[in-house]
mmCIF file of N, CA and C in Angstrom:
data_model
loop_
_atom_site.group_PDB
_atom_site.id
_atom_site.type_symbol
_atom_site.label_atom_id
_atom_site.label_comp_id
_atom_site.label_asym_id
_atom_site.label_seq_id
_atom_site.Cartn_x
_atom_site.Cartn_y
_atom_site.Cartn_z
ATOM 1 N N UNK A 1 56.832 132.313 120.598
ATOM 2 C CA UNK A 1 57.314 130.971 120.352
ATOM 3 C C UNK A 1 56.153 129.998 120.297
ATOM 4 N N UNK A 2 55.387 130.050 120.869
ATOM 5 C CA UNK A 2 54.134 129.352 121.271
ATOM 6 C C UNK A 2 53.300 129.376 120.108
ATOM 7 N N UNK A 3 53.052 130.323 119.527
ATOM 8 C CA UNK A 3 52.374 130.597 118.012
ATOM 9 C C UNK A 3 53.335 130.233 116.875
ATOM 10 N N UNK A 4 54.539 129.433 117.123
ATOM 11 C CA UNK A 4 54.975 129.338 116.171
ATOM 12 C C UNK A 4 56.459 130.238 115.284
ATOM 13 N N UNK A 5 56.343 131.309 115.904
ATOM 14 C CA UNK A 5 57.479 132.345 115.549
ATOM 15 C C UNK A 5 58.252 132.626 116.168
ATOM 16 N N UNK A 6 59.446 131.311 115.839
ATOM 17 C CA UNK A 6 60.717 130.753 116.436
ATOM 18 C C UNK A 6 61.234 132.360 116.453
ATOM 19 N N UNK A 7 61.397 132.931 115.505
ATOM 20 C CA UNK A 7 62.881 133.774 115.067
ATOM 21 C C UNK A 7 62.133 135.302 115.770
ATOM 22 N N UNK A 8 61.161 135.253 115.426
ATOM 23 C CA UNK A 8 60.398 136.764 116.099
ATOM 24 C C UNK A 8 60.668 136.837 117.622
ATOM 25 N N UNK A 9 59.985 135.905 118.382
ATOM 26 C CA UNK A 9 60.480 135.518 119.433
ATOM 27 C C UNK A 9 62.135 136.073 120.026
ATOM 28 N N UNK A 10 62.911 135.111 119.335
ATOM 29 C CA UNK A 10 64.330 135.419 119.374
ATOM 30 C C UNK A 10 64.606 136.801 119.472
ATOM 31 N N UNK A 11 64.106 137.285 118.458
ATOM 32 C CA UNK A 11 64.822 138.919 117.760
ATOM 33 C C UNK A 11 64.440 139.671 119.260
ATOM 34 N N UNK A 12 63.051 139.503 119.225
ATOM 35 C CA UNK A 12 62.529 140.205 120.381
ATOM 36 C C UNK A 12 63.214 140.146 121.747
ATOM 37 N N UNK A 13 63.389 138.939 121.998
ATOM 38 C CA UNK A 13 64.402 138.443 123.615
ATOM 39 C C UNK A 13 65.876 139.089 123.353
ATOM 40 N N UNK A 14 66.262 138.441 122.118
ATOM 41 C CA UNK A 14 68.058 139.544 121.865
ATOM 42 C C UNK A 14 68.073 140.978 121.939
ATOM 43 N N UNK A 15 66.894 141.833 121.392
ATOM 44 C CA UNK A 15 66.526 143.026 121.954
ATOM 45 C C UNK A 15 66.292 143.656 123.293
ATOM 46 N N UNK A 16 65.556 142.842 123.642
ATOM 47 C CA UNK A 16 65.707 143.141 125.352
ATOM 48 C C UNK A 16 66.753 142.634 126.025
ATOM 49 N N UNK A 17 67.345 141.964 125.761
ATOM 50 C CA UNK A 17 68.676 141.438 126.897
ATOM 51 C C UNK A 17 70.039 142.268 126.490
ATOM 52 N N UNK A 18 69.884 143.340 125.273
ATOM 53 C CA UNK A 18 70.896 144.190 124.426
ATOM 54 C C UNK A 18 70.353 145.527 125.016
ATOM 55 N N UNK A 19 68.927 145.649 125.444
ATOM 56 C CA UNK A 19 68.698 147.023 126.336
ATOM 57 C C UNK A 19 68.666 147.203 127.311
ATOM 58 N N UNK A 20 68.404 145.729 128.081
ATOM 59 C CA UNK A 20 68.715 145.775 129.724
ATOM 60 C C UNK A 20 69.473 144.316 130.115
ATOM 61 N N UNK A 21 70.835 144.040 129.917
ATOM 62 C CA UNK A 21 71.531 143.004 129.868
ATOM 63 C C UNK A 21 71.255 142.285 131.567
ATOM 64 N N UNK A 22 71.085 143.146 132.936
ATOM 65 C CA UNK A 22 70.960 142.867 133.831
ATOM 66 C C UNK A 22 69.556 142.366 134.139
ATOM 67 N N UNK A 23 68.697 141.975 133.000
ATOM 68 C CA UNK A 23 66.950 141.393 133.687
ATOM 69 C C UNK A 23 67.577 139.747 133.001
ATOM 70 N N UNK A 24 67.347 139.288 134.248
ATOM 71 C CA UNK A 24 67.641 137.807 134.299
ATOM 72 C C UNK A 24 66.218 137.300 133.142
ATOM 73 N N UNK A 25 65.090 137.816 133.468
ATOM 74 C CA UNK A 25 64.048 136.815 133.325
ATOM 75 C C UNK A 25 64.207 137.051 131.331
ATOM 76 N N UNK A 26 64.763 137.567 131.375
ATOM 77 C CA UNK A 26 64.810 138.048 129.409
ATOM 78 C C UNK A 26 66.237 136.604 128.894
ATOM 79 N N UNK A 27 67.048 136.940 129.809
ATOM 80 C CA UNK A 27 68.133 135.797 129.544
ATOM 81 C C UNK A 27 67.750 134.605 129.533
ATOM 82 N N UNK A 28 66.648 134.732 130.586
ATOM 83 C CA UNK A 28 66.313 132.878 131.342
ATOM 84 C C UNK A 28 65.200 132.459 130.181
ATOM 85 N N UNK A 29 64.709 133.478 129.277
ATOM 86 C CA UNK A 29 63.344 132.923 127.912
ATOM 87 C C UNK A 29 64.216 132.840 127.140
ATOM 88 N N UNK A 30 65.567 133.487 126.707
ATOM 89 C CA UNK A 30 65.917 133.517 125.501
ATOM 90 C C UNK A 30 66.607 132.118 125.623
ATOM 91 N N UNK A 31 67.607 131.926 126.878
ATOM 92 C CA UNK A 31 68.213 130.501 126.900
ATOM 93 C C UNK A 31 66.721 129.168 126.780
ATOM 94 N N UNK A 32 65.935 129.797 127.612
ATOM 95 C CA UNK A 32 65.185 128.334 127.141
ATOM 96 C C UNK A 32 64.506 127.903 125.565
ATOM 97 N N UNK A 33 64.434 129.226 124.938
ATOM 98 C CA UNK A 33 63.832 129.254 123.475
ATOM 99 C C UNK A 33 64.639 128.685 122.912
ATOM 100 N N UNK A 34 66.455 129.001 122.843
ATOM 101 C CA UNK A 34 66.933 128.341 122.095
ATOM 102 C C UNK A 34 67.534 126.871 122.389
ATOM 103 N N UNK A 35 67.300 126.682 124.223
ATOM 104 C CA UNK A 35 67.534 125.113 124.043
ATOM 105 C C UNK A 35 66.255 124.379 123.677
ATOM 106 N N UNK A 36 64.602 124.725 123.669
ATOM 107 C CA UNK A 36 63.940 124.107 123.102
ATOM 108 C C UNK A 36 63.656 123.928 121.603
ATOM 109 N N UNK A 37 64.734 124.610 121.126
ATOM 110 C CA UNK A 37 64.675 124.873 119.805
ATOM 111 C C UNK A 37 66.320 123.720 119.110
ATOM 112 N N UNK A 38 66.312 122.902 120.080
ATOM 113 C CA UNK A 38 67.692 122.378 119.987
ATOM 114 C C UNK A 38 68.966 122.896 119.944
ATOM 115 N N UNK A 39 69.287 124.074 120.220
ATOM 116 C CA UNK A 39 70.338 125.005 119.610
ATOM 117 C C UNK A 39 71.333 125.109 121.210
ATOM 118 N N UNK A 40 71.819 123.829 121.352
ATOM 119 C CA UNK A 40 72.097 123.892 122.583
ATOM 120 C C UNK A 40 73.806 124.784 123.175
ATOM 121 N N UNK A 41 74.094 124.529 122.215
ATOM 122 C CA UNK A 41 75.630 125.587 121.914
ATOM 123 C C UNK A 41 75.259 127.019 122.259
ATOM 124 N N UNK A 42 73.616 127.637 121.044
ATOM 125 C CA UNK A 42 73.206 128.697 121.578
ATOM 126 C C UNK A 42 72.751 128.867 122.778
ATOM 127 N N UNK A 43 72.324 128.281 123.516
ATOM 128 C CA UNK A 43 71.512 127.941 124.784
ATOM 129 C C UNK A 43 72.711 128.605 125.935
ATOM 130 N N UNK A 44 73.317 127.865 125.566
ATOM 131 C CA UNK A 44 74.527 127.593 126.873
ATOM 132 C C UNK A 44 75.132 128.914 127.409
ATOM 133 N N UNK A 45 75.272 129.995 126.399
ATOM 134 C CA UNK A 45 75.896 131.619 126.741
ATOM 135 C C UNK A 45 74.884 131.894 127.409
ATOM 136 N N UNK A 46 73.881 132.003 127.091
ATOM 137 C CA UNK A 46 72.494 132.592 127.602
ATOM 138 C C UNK A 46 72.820 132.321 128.978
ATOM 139 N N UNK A 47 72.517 131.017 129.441
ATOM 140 C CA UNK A 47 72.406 130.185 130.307
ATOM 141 C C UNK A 47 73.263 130.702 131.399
ATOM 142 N N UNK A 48 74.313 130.818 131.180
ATOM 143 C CA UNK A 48 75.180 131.206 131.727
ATOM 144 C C UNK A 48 75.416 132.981 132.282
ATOM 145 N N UNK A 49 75.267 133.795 131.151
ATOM 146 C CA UNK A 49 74.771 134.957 131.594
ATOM 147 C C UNK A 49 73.178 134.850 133.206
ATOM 148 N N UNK A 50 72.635 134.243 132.993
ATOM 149 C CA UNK A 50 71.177 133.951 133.928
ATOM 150 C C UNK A 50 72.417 133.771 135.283
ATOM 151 N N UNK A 51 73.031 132.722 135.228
ATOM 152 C CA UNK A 51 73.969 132.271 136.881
ATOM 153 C C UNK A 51 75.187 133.613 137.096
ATOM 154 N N UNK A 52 75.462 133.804 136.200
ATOM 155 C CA UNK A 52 76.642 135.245 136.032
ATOM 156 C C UNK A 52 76.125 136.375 136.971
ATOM 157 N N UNK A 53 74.787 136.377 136.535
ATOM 158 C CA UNK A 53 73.373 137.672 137.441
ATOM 159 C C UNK A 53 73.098 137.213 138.461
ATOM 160 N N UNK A 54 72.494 135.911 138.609
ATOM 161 C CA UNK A 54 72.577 135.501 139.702
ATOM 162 C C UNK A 54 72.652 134.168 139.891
ATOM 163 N N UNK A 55 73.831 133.819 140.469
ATOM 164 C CA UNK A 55 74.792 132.470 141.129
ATOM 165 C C UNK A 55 73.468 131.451 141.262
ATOM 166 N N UNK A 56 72.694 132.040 142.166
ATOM 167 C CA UNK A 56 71.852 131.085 142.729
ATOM 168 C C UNK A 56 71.183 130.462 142.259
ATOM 169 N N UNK A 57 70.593 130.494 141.308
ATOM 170 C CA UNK A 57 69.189 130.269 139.797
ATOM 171 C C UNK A 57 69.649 128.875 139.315
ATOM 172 N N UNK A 58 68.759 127.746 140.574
ATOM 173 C CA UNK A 58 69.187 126.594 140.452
ATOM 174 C C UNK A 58 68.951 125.919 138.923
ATOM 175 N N UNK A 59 67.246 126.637 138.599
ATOM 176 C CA UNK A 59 66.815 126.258 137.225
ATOM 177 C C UNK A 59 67.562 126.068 135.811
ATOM 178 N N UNK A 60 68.638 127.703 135.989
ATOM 179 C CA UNK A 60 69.748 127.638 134.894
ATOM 180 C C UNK A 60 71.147 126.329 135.493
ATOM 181 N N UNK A 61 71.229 126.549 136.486
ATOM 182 C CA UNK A 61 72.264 125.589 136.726
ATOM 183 C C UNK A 61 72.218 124.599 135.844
ATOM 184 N N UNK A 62 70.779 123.923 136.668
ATOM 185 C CA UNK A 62 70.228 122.370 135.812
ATOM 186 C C UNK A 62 70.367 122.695 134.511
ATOM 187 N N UNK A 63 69.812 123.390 134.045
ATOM 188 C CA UNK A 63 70.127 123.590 132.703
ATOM 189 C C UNK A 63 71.072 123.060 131.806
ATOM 190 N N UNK A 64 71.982 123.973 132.196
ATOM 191 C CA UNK A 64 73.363 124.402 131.867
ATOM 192 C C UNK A 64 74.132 122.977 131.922
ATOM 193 N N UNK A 65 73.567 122.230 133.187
ATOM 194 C CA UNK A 65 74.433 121.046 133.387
ATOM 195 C C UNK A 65 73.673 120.171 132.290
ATOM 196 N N UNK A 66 72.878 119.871 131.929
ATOM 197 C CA UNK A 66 72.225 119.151 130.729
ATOM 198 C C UNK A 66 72.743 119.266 129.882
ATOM 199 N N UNK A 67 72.920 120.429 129.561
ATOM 200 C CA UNK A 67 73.224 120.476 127.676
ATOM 201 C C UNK A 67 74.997 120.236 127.918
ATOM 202 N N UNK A 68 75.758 120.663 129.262
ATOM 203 C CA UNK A 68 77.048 120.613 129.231
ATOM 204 C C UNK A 68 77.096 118.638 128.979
ATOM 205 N N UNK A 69 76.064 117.989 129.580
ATOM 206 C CA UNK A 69 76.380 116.767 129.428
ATOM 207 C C UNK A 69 75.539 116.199 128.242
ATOM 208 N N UNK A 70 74.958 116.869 127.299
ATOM 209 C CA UNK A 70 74.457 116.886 126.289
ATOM 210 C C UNK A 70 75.536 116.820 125.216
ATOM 211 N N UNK A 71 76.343 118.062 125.218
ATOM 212 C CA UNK A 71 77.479 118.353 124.708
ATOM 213 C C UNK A 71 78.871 117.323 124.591
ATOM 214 N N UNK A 72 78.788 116.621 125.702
ATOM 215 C CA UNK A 72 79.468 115.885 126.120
ATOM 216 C C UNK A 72 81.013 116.301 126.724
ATOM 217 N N UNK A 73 80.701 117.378 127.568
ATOM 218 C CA UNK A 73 81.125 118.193 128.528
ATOM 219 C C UNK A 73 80.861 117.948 129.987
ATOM 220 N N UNK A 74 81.523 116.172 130.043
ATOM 221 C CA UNK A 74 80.928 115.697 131.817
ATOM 222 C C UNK A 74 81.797 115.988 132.736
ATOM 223 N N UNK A 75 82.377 116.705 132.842
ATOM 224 C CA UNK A 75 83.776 117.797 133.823
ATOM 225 C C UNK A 75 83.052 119.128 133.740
ATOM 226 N N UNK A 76 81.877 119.918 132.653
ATOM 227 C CA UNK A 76 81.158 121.169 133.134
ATOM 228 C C UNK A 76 80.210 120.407 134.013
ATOM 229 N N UNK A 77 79.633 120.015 133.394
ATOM 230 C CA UNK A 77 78.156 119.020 133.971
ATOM 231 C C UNK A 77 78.161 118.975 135.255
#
């Protein structure tokens, strides 16, 4: 992502989170790639899979509550 290759990036993170759905830290790059990529609708499954694994992962919370009030979803938020 950093070099520029939004979609390579992607392919690569959807690959790993499709071969090991339980590694948080693959969920927690792919949700942030696509909310820095504005794609906050995409963001939000991700996001959510990360707290699904584990509850606690205040980082996705915040997250999650942003784009829900981004969305204009202030009852998820």
């Amino acid at each position: 992502r950093r070099l520029g290759q939004v979609e390579a990036a992607e392919a690569r993170l959807r690959a790993v989170v499709s071969d090991t759905p339980a590694f948080v830290p693959a969920w927690l790059n792919l949700a942030n790639l696509l909310r820095a990529d504005a794609r906050l609708e995409a963001a939000a499954p991700a996001y959510r899979q990360v707290i699904a694994l584990d509850p606690s992962h205040v980082p996705a919370r915040v997250a999650l509550a942003e784009i829900d009030k981004a969305l204009g979803d202030i009852d998820a938020a």
